[in-house]
């Protein structure tokens, strides 16, 4: 039997009436921010965050969002460490590493690298180690941290924005024509509830552009963006 359409307003305290809150099942799939950090006392930490994405590509900038820990009654360790040291590393989570990613979500008081049975690889620019088995890692320095007040303890969120200062890519994941082999890596993504997915198919679509737009297609395909002149920057700020 088909259920009736739903409409509800969360600011008014209304709920969906479904057995589980469906909100996180709608904004999907979400790439996973598998974040490694080192505390100011030198202890390494590893944890996955399903609120993660890139912010910009010129310069490369990413963010991850840590909700408050219900268990520890404070910000997540990854956020605390990033705030204290100004550094973190993003490691690509893949289907082959799915069990390790899940194991690293344990909110322990110890180093999650051995808990999740992954090896550490040294970073070159920042102190936190990388996940050695991950096909891609970004070394990052914290750009800013934005605090969002929630309606509950877990709703309080810290948005950690990081500038990418070093990128590692394993050669085995680069195709003969110089592209990243997405299907070989099979990046892991979060859905809602306890559900995940992995990329197992891709297809191309080229965006339409105006006839006199000679630059946008190249930029979106990965070419270096045109440099702005001082006048263009000034005009854009007006």
Coordinates of N, CA and C in Angstrom, one line a residue:
X1 N 0.8 -1.2 0.0 CA 0.0 0.0 0.0 C 0.9 1.2 0.0
X2 N 0.6 2.2 -0.9 CA 1.3 3.4 -1.0 C 1.0 4.4 0.2
X3 N 2.1 4.9 0.8 CA 1.9 5.8 1.9 C 1.5 7.2 1.3
X4 N 0.8 8.0 2.1 CA 0.5 9.4 1.6 C 1.7 10.2 1.6
X5 N 1.7 11.3 0.8 CA 2.8 12.2 0.7 C 3.0 12.9 2.1
X6 N 4.3 13.2 2.4 CA 4.6 13.8 3.7 C 5.0 15.3 3.5
X7 N 4.6 16.1 4.5 CA 5.2 17.4 4.7 C 5.2 17.7 6.2
X8 N 6.4 18.1 6.6 CA 6.5 18.5 8.0 C 7.5 19.6 8.2
X9 N 7.4 20.4 9.3 CA 8.2 21.5 9.5 C 9.1 21.3 10.8
X10 N 10.3 21.0 10.6 CA 11.2 20.7 11.8 C 11.3 21.9 12.8
X11 N 11.3 23.2 12.3 CA 11.4 24.3 13.3 C 10.2 24.4 14.2
X12 N 9.1 23.8 13.8 CA 7.9 23.7 14.7 C 7.9 22.5 15.5
X13 N 8.9 21.7 15.5 CA 8.9 20.5 16.3 C 8.2 19.3 15.6
X14 N 7.8 19.5 14.4 CA 7.1 18.4 13.7 C 8.1 17.3 13.2
X15 N 7.6 16.1 13.2 CA 8.4 15.0 12.7 C 7.7 14.3 11.6
X16 N 8.5 13.4 10.9 CA 8.0 12.7 9.7 C 6.9 11.7 10.1
X17 N 6.9 11.2 11.3 CA 6.0 10.1 11.6 C 6.5 8.7 11.2
X18 N 7.7 8.7 10.5 CA 8.3 7.4 10.1 C 9.1 6.8 11.3
X19 N 9.4 5.6 11.2 CA 10.1 4.9 12.3 C 11.5 5.5 12.6
X20 N 12.2 6.1 11.5 CA 13.5 6.7 11.7 C 13.5 8.0 11.0
X21 N 14.2 9.0 11.5 CA 14.3 10.3 10.9 C 15.0 10.1 9.5
X22 N 14.3 10.5 8.4 CA 14.8 10.3 7.1 C 15.7 11.4 6.5
X23 N 15.9 12.5 7.3 CA 16.6 13.6 6.7 C 17.9 13.3 6.1
X24 N 18.8 12.5 6.8 CA 20.1 12.2 6.3 C 20.0 11.2 5.1
X25 N 18.8 10.7 4.8 CA 18.7 9.8 3.7 C 18.4 10.5 2.4
X26 N 18.2 11.8 2.4 CA 17.8 12.5 1.3 C 19.0 13.2 0.6
X27 N 20.0 13.7 1.4 CA 21.2 14.4 0.8 C 22.2 13.3 0.7
X28 N 22.2 12.6 -0.4 CA 23.0 11.4 -0.7 C 23.4 11.3 -2.1
X29 N 24.5 10.6 -2.4 CA 25.4 10.0 -1.5 C 26.4 11.1 -1.0
X30 N 27.0 10.9 0.2 CA 27.9 11.9 0.8 C 29.3 11.2 0.9
X31 N 30.3 11.9 0.3 CA 31.7 11.4 0.4 C 32.1 11.4 1.9
X32 N 32.9 10.5 2.2 CA 33.3 10.3 3.6 C 34.6 11.1 3.9
X33 N 34.6 11.9 4.9 CA 35.8 12.5 5.4 C 36.5 11.6 6.4
X34 N 37.5 10.8 5.9 CA 38.2 9.9 6.8 C 39.4 10.7 7.3
X35 N 39.3 11.3 8.5 CA 40.2 12.3 9.0 C 41.2 11.8 10.0
X36 N 42.5 12.0 9.7 CA 43.5 11.7 10.7 C 44.1 13.0 11.3
X37 N 44.3 12.9 12.6 CA 44.8 14.1 13.3 C 45.9 13.6 14.3
X38 N 46.6 14.6 14.9 CA 47.5 14.3 16.0 C 47.2 15.3 17.1
X39 N 47.0 14.9 18.3 CA 46.7 15.8 19.4 C 48.0 16.6 19.8
X40 N 47.7 17.7 20.5 CA 48.9 18.5 21.0 C 49.8 17.7 21.8
X41 N 49.4 16.6 22.4 CA 50.2 15.7 23.2 C 50.9 14.6 22.4
X42 N 50.6 14.6 21.1 CA 51.3 13.6 20.3 C 50.5 12.3 20.0
X43 N 49.3 12.2 20.4 CA 48.5 11.0 20.1 C 47.7 11.1 18.8
X44 N 47.9 10.1 18.0 CA 47.2 10.1 16.7 C 45.7 9.7 16.8
X45 N 44.9 10.1 15.9 CA 43.5 9.8 15.9 C 43.0 9.6 14.5
X46 N 42.0 8.8 14.3 CA 41.4 8.5 13.0 C 39.9 8.3 13.1
X47 N 39.2 9.0 12.3 CA 37.7 8.9 12.4 C 37.0 9.3 11.1
X48 N 35.9 8.7 10.8 CA 35.2 9.0 9.5 C 34.0 10.0 9.8
X49 N 33.8 10.9 8.9 CA 32.8 12.0 9.0 C 32.0 12.0 7.7
X50 N 30.7 11.8 7.8 CA 29.8 11.7 6.6 C 29.4 13.1 6.2
X51 N 29.6 14.1 6.9 CA 29.4 15.5 6.4 C 30.8 16.0 6.0
X52 N 31.1 15.9 4.7 CA 32.4 16.2 4.2 C 32.2 16.6 2.7
X53 N 33.1 17.5 2.3 CA 33.1 17.9 0.8 C 34.2 18.8 0.6
X54 N 34.4 19.1 -0.7 CA 35.4 20.2 -1.1 C 34.7 21.5 -1.1
X55 N 35.4 22.6 -0.9 CA 34.9 23.9 -0.8 C 35.3 24.7 -2.1
X56 N 36.5 24.6 -2.5 CA 37.0 25.3 -3.7 C 38.1 24.4 -4.3
X57 N 38.5 24.7 -5.5 CA 39.6 24.0 -6.1 C 40.7 25.0 -6.5
X58 N 40.6 26.3 -6.3 CA 41.6 27.2 -6.6 C 41.7 28.3 -5.5
X59 N 42.3 28.1 -4.4 CA 43.2 26.9 -4.1 C 42.3 25.7 -3.5
X60 N 42.9 24.5 -3.6 CA 42.2 23.3 -3.1 C 41.8 23.5 -1.6
X61 N 40.5 23.4 -1.3 CA 40.0 23.6 0.1 C 38.9 22.6 0.3
X62 N 38.9 22.0 1.5 CA 37.9 21.0 1.9 C 37.3 21.4 3.2
X63 N 36.3 20.7 3.6 CA 35.7 20.8 5.0 C 35.2 19.5 5.5
X64 N 35.2 19.3 6.8 CA 34.5 18.2 7.4 C 33.7 18.8 8.6
X65 N 32.6 18.2 9.0 CA 31.8 18.7 10.0 C 31.7 17.6 11.1
X66 N 32.1 18.0 12.3 CA 32.0 17.1 13.5 C 30.9 17.5 14.4
X67 N 29.9 16.6 14.5 CA 28.9 16.9 15.5 C 29.4 16.6 16.9
X68 N 28.8 17.1 17.9 CA 29.2 16.9 19.3 C 29.2 15.4 19.7
X69 N 30.1 15.0 20.4 CA 30.1 13.6 20.9 C 29.2 13.5 22.1
X70 N 28.2 12.6 21.9 CA 27.2 12.3 23.0 C 28.0 11.6 24.1
X71 N 28.9 10.8 23.7 CA 29.7 10.0 24.7 C 30.6 10.8 25.5
X72 N 31.4 11.7 24.8 CA 32.4 12.5 25.5 C 31.9 13.9 26.0
X73 N 30.7 14.2 25.5 CA 30.1 15.5 25.9 C 30.9 16.7 25.5
X74 N 31.5 16.6 24.3 CA 32.3 17.8 23.8 C 32.5 17.5 22.3
X75 N 33.3 18.4 21.7 CA 33.6 18.3 20.3 C 34.3 17.0 20.0
X76 N 34.2 16.4 18.8 CA 34.9 15.2 18.5 C 36.4 15.4 18.6
X77 N 37.1 14.3 18.8 CA 38.6 14.4 19.0 C 39.3 15.0 17.7
X78 N 38.7 14.7 16.5 CA 39.3 15.2 15.3 C 39.2 16.7 15.3
X79 N 38.1 17.3 15.7 CA 37.9 18.7 15.8 C 38.8 19.4 16.8
X80 N 38.9 18.7 18.0 CA 39.7 19.3 19.0 C 41.2 19.3 18.6
X81 N 41.7 18.2 18.0 CA 43.0 18.2 17.5 C 43.3 19.2 16.4
X82 N 42.4 19.3 15.5 CA 42.6 20.3 14.4 C 42.6 21.7 14.9
X83 N 41.8 21.9 15.9 CA 41.7 23.3 16.5 C 43.1 23.5 17.3
X84 N 43.5 22.5 18.0 CA 44.7 22.7 18.8 C 46.0 22.8 18.0
X85 N 46.1 22.1 16.9 CA 47.3 22.0 16.1 C 47.3 22.7 14.8
X86 N 46.1 22.9 14.3 CA 45.9 23.6 13.0 C 46.2 22.7 11.8
X87 N 46.2 21.4 12.0 CA 46.5 20.4 10.9 C 45.6 19.2 10.9
X88 N 45.3 18.6 9.8 CA 44.6 17.4 9.7 C 44.9 16.8 8.3
X89 N 44.6 15.5 8.1 CA 44.7 14.8 6.8 C 43.4 14.2 6.5
X90 N 43.0 14.3 5.2 CA 41.9 13.5 4.7 C 42.4 12.3 3.9
X91 N 41.8 11.2 4.2 CA 42.2 9.9 3.5 C 41.0 9.4 2.7
X92 N 41.1 9.0 1.5 CA 40.0 8.5 0.7 C 39.5 7.2 1.3
X93 N 38.2 7.1 1.7 CA 37.7 5.8 2.1 C 37.2 5.0 0.9
X94 N 37.5 3.8 0.8 CA 37.1 2.9 -0.3 C 36.3 1.7 0.1
X95 N 35.8 1.0 -0.8 CA 35.0 -0.2 -0.5 C 35.9 -1.2 0.1
X96 N 37.1 -1.4 -0.4 CA 38.0 -2.4 0.2 C 38.4 -2.1 1.6
X97 N 38.3 -0.8 2.0 CA 38.7 -0.3 3.3 C 37.5 -0.1 4.2
X98 N 36.3 -0.6 3.8 CA 35.0 -0.3 4.5 C 35.0 -0.7 5.9
X99 N 35.6 -1.9 6.2 CA 35.6 -2.4 7.6 C 36.5 -1.6 8.5
X100 N 37.6 -1.1 7.9 CA 38.5 -0.3 8.7 C 37.9 1.1 8.9
X101 N 37.2 1.6 7.9 CA 36.5 2.9 8.1 C 35.5 2.8 9.2
X102 N 34.7 1.7 9.2 CA 33.7 1.5 10.3 C 34.3 1.3 11.6
X103 N 35.4 0.6 11.7 CA 36.1 0.3 13.0 C 36.6 1.6 13.6
X104 N 37.1 2.5 12.7 CA 37.7 3.8 13.2 C 36.6 4.7 13.7
X105 N 35.4 4.4 13.5 CA 34.3 5.3 14.1 C 34.1 5.1 15.6
X106 N 34.8 4.1 16.1 CA 34.7 3.9 17.6 C 35.2 5.1 18.3
X107 N 34.4 5.7 19.2 CA 34.9 6.8 20.0 C 35.7 6.4 21.2
X108 N 36.9 5.9 20.9 CA 37.7 5.5 22.0 C 38.6 6.6 22.6
X109 N 39.4 6.3 23.6 CA 40.3 7.3 24.1 C 41.7 7.0 23.6
X110 N 41.8 6.0 22.7 CA 43.1 5.6 22.2 C 43.3 6.0 20.7
X111 N 44.4 5.6 20.2 CA 44.7 5.8 18.8 C 43.9 4.8 18.0
X112 N 43.1 5.3 17.0 CA 42.2 4.4 16.3 C 42.9 3.7 15.1
X113 N 44.1 4.1 14.8 CA 44.8 3.4 13.7 C 45.0 1.9 14.0
X114 N 45.5 1.5 15.1 CA 45.6 0.0 15.4 C 44.2 -0.6 15.6
X115 N 43.3 0.1 16.1 CA 41.9 -0.4 16.3 C 41.3 -0.8 15.0
X116 N 41.6 0.0 14.0 CA 41.0 -0.3 12.6 C 41.9 -1.1 11.7
X117 N 43.1 -1.5 12.3 CA 44.0 -2.3 11.5 C 44.5 -1.7 10.2
X118 N 44.8 -0.4 10.2 CA 45.4 0.3 9.1 C 46.8 0.8 9.5
X119 N 47.6 0.8 8.5 CA 49.0 1.3 8.8 C 49.1 2.8 8.6
X120 N 50.1 3.4 9.3 CA 50.3 4.8 9.2 C 51.4 5.1 8.1
X121 N 51.3 6.1 7.3 CA 52.3 6.6 6.4 C 52.6 8.0 6.8
X122 N 53.9 8.4 6.8 CA 54.2 9.8 7.2 C 53.7 10.8 6.2
X123 N 53.3 11.9 6.7 CA 53.0 13.1 5.8 C 54.2 13.8 5.5
X124 N 54.2 14.7 4.6 CA 55.4 15.5 4.2 C 55.4 16.9 4.7
X125 N 54.2 17.5 4.8 CA 54.1 18.9 5.2 C 53.5 19.1 6.6
X126 N 52.6 18.2 7.0 CA 51.9 18.3 8.3 C 52.3 17.1 9.2
X127 N 52.0 17.2 10.4 CA 52.4 16.1 11.4 C 51.5 14.9 11.4
X128 N 50.2 15.0 11.3 CA 49.3 13.8 11.3 C 49.7 12.8 10.2
X129 N 49.7 11.6 10.6 CA 50.0 10.5 9.6 C 48.8 10.3 8.6
X130 N 49.1 9.7 7.5 CA 48.1 9.3 6.5 C 47.8 7.8 6.7
X131 N 46.7 7.4 6.1 CA 46.3 6.0 6.1 C 47.1 5.4 4.9
X132 N 48.0 4.5 5.2 CA 48.9 4.0 4.1 C 48.2 3.3 3.0
X133 N 47.1 2.6 3.3 CA 46.3 1.9 2.3 C 45.4 2.7 1.4
X134 N 45.2 4.0 1.8 CA 44.3 4.8 1.1 C 44.9 5.3 -0.3
X135 N 44.1 5.3 -1.3 CA 44.7 5.6 -2.6 C 45.0 7.1 -2.8
X136 N 44.3 8.0 -2.0 CA 44.5 9.4 -2.1 C 44.4 10.0 -0.7
X137 N 45.3 10.9 -0.4 CA 45.3 11.7 0.9 C 45.6 13.1 0.6
X138 N 44.9 14.0 1.4 CA 45.2 15.4 1.4 C 45.8 15.9 2.7
X139 N 47.0 16.4 2.7 CA 47.5 17.1 3.9 C 46.9 18.5 4.0
X140 N 46.4 18.9 5.1 CA 45.7 20.1 5.3 C 46.1 21.0 6.4
X141 N 46.0 22.2 6.3 CA 46.2 23.2 7.4 C 44.8 23.9 7.6
X142 N 44.4 24.0 8.8 CA 43.1 24.6 9.2 C 43.0 26.1 8.7
X143 N 42.0 26.3 7.9 CA 41.7 27.7 7.5 C 40.8 28.4 8.5
X144 N 39.8 27.7 8.9 CA 38.8 28.3 9.9 C 38.0 27.2 10.5
X145 N 37.4 27.5 11.6 CA 36.4 26.6 12.2 C 35.2 27.4 12.6
X146 N 34.1 26.9 12.1 CA 32.8 27.7 12.3 C 31.9 26.8 13.2
X147 N 31.4 27.4 14.3 CA 30.5 26.7 15.2 C 29.0 27.0 14.9
X148 N 28.3 25.9 14.7 CA 26.8 26.0 14.5 C 26.1 25.4 15.7
X149 N 25.3 26.3 16.4 CA 24.6 25.8 17.5 C 23.4 25.0 17.1
X150 N 23.2 23.9 17.8 CA 22.2 22.9 17.5 C 21.0 23.0 18.5
X151 N 20.0 22.2 18.2 CA 18.8 22.1 19.1 C 19.0 21.0 20.2
X152 N 20.1 20.3 20.1 CA 20.5 19.3 21.1 C 22.0 19.2 21.2
X153 N 22.5 18.4 22.1 CA 23.9 18.3 22.2 C 24.6 17.8 20.9
X154 N 24.0 16.8 20.4 CA 24.6 16.2 19.2 C 24.5 17.2 18.0
X155 N 23.5 18.1 18.1 CA 23.3 19.0 17.0 C 24.3 20.1 16.9
X156 N 25.0 20.4 18.0 CA 26.1 21.4 17.9 C 27.1 20.8 17.0
X157 N 27.5 21.7 16.0 CA 28.4 21.2 14.9 C 29.6 22.2 14.7
X158 N 30.7 21.6 14.5 CA 31.9 22.4 14.2 C 32.3 22.1 12.7
X159 N 32.3 23.1 11.9 CA 32.7 23.1 10.5 C 34.1 23.4 10.4
X160 N 35.0 22.4 10.1 CA 36.4 22.6 10.0 C 36.8 22.8 8.5
X161 N 37.3 23.9 8.1 CA 37.7 24.2 6.8 C 39.2 24.1 6.7
X162 N 39.7 23.4 5.7 CA 41.1 23.2 5.6 C 41.7 23.5 4.2
X163 N 42.8 24.2 4.2 CA 43.5 24.4 2.9 C 44.4 23.2 2.6
X164 N 44.3 22.6 1.5 CA 45.1 21.5 1.1 C 46.5 21.9 0.7
X165 N 47.5 21.4 1.4 CA 48.9 21.9 1.2 C 49.7 20.7 0.6
X166 N 49.1 19.5 0.5 CA 49.9 18.4 -0.1 C 48.9 17.3 -0.5
X167 N 49.1 16.8 -1.7 CA 48.2 15.7 -2.2 C 49.0 14.5 -2.6
X168 N 48.6 13.3 -2.0 CA 49.3 12.1 -2.4 C 48.3 11.2 -3.2
X169 N 48.8 10.7 -4.3 CA 48.0 9.8 -5.1 C 48.8 8.6 -5.5
X170 N 48.4 7.4 -5.2 CA 49.1 6.2 -5.6 C 49.0 6.0 -7.1
X171 N 50.2 5.7 -7.7 CA 50.3 5.6 -9.1 C 49.4 4.5 -9.7
X172 N 49.1 3.5 -8.9 CA 48.3 2.4 -9.5 C 46.9 2.8 -9.7
X173 N 46.5 4.0 -9.2 CA 45.1 4.4 -9.4 C 45.1 5.5 -10.5
X174 N 46.2 5.7 -11.3 CA 46.2 6.6 -12.4 C 46.1 5.9 -13.7
X175 N 45.2 6.2 -14.5 CA 45.0 5.4 -15.8 C 46.1 5.8 -16.8
X176 N 46.2 5.0 -17.8 CA 47.2 5.3 -18.9 C 47.0 6.7 -19.5
X177 N 45.8 7.2 -19.5 CA 45.6 8.5 -20.1 C 45.6 9.6 -19.0
X178 N 46.1 9.3 -17.8 CA 46.3 10.3 -16.8 C 45.1 10.7 -16.0
X179 N 44.0 9.9 -15.9 CA 42.9 10.2 -15.1 C 42.9 9.3 -13.8
X180 N 42.2 9.8 -12.8 CA 42.1 9.0 -11.6 C 41.1 7.9 -11.9
X181 N 41.5 6.7 -11.5 CA 40.7 5.5 -11.8 C 39.6 5.3 -10.7
X182 N 38.5 5.9 -10.9 CA 37.5 5.9 -9.9 C 36.9 4.5 -9.6
X183 N 36.7 3.8 -10.7 CA 36.2 2.4 -10.6 C 37.1 1.5 -9.8
X184 N 38.4 1.6 -10.0 CA 39.3 0.8 -9.3 C 39.4 1.2 -7.8
X185 N 39.3 2.5 -7.5 CA 39.3 2.9 -6.1 C 38.0 2.6 -5.4
X186 N 36.9 2.7 -6.1 CA 35.6 2.4 -5.6 C 35.4 3.2 -4.3
X187 N 35.4 4.6 -4.3 CA 35.2 5.4 -3.1 C 33.9 5.1 -2.4
X188 N 34.0 5.1 -1.1 CA 32.8 4.8 -0.2 C 32.0 6.0 0.0
X189 N 30.7 5.9 0.1 CA 29.9 7.1 0.4 C 28.8 6.7 1.4
X190 N 28.4 7.7 2.2 CA 27.4 7.4 3.2 C 26.0 7.7 2.7
X191 N 25.0 6.9 3.0 CA 23.6 7.2 2.7 C 23.0 7.5 4.1
X192 N 21.7 7.1 4.3 CA 21.1 7.3 5.6 C 21.1 6.1 6.4
X193 N 20.5 6.2 7.6 CA 20.4 5.0 8.5 C 21.8 4.4 8.7
X194 N 22.0 3.1 8.5 CA 23.3 2.4 8.5 C 23.7 2.0 7.2
X195 N 23.3 2.8 6.1 CA 23.5 2.4 4.8 C 24.7 3.1 4.1
X196 N 25.4 2.4 3.3 CA 26.5 3.0 2.6 C 26.4 2.5 1.1
X197 N 27.2 3.1 0.2 CA 27.3 2.7 -1.1 C 28.8 2.9 -1.6
X198 N 29.1 2.4 -2.7 CA 30.4 2.6 -3.3 C 30.2 2.9 -4.8
X199 N 31.1 3.6 -5.4 CA 31.0 4.0 -6.8 C 31.4 2.7 -7.6
X200 N 30.5 2.3 -8.4 CA 30.8 1.1 -9.3 C 30.4 1.3 -10.8
X201 N 30.0 2.6 -11.1 CA 29.7 2.9 -12.5 C 29.8 4.4 -12.6
X202 N 30.3 4.9 -13.8 CA 30.4 6.3 -14.1 C 29.9 6.6 -15.5
X203 N 29.5 7.8 -15.7 CA 29.1 8.2 -17.1 C 29.4 9.7 -17.3
X204 N 29.6 10.1 -18.5 CA 30.0 11.5 -18.8 C 28.8 12.3 -19.2
X205 N 28.7 13.5 -18.8 CA 27.8 14.5 -19.4 C 28.5 15.8 -19.4
X206 N 28.5 16.5 -20.5 CA 29.1 17.8 -20.6 C 28.1 18.9 -20.5
X207 N 28.4 19.9 -19.6 CA 27.5 21.0 -19.3 C 27.4 21.9 -20.6
X208 N 26.2 22.5 -20.7 CA 26.1 23.5 -21.8 C 26.7 24.8 -21.4
X209 N 27.3 25.5 -22.4 CA 27.9 26.8 -22.2 C 27.4 27.8 -23.2
X210 N 27.4 29.1 -22.9 CA 27.1 30.1 -23.9 C 28.2 30.1 -25.0
X211 N 27.7 30.5 -26.2 CA 28.7 30.4 -27.4 C 29.9 31.3 -27.2
X212 N 29.8 32.4 -26.4 CA 31.0 33.3 -26.2 C 31.8 32.9 -25.0
X213 N 31.4 31.8 -24.3 CA 32.1 31.4 -23.1 C 33.2 30.5 -23.5
X214 N 34.4 30.9 -23.6 CA 35.5 30.1 -24.1 C 36.4 29.6 -23.0
X215 N 36.0 29.8 -21.7 CA 36.9 29.5 -20.6 C 36.3 28.5 -19.6
X216 N 35.0 28.5 -19.4 CA 34.4 27.8 -18.3 C 34.6 26.3 -18.5
X217 N 34.4 25.7 -19.7 CA 34.5 24.3 -19.9 C 35.9 23.8 -19.5
X218 N 36.9 24.5 -19.9 CA 38.3 24.0 -19.5 C 38.5 24.1 -18.1
X219 N 38.0 25.1 -17.4 CA 38.2 25.2 -15.9 C 37.5 24.1 -15.2
X220 N 36.3 23.8 -15.6 CA 35.5 22.7 -15.0 C 36.1 21.3 -15.3
X221 N 36.8 21.2 -16.4 CA 37.5 19.9 -16.7 C 38.8 19.8 -16.0
X222 N 39.3 20.8 -15.3 CA 40.5 20.7 -14.5 C 41.6 21.6 -15.0
X223 N 41.4 22.4 -16.0 CA 42.4 23.3 -16.5 C 42.6 24.4 -15.5
X224 N 43.8 25.1 -15.5 CA 44.0 26.2 -14.6 C 43.1 27.3 -14.9
X225 N 42.4 27.9 -13.9 CA 41.5 29.0 -14.1 C 42.3 30.2 -14.5
X226 N 41.6 31.1 -15.3 CA 42.3 32.4 -15.7 C 42.5 33.2 -14.5
X227 N 43.7 33.9 -14.5 CA 44.0 34.8 -13.4 C 43.2 36.1 -13.5
X228 N 42.6 36.5 -12.4 CA 41.9 37.8 -12.4 C 42.8 39.0 -12.4
X229 N 42.4 40.0 -13.1 CA 43.2 41.3 -13.0 C 42.7 42.0 -11.8
X230 N 43.5 43.0 -11.4 CA 43.2 43.8 -10.2 C 41.8 44.5 -10.4
X231 N 41.6 45.0 -11.6 CA 40.4 45.7 -11.9 C 39.2 44.7 -11.7
X232 N 39.3 43.5 -12.3 CA 38.2 42.5 -12.1 C 37.9 42.2 -10.7
X233 N 38.9 42.1 -9.9 CA 38.8 41.8 -8.5 C 38.0 42.9 -7.8
X234 N 38.5 44.2 -8.1 CA 37.8 45.3 -7.5 C 36.4 45.5 -7.9
X235 N 36.1 45.2 -9.2 CA 34.7 45.3 -9.7 C 33.9 44.3 -9.1
X236 N 34.4 43.1 -8.8 CA 33.6 42.0 -8.2 C 33.3 42.3 -6.8
X237 N 34.1 43.1 -6.1 CA 33.8 43.4 -4.7 C 32.8 44.5 -4.5
X238 N 32.4 45.2 -5.6 CA 31.5 46.3 -5.5 C 30.0 45.8 -5.4

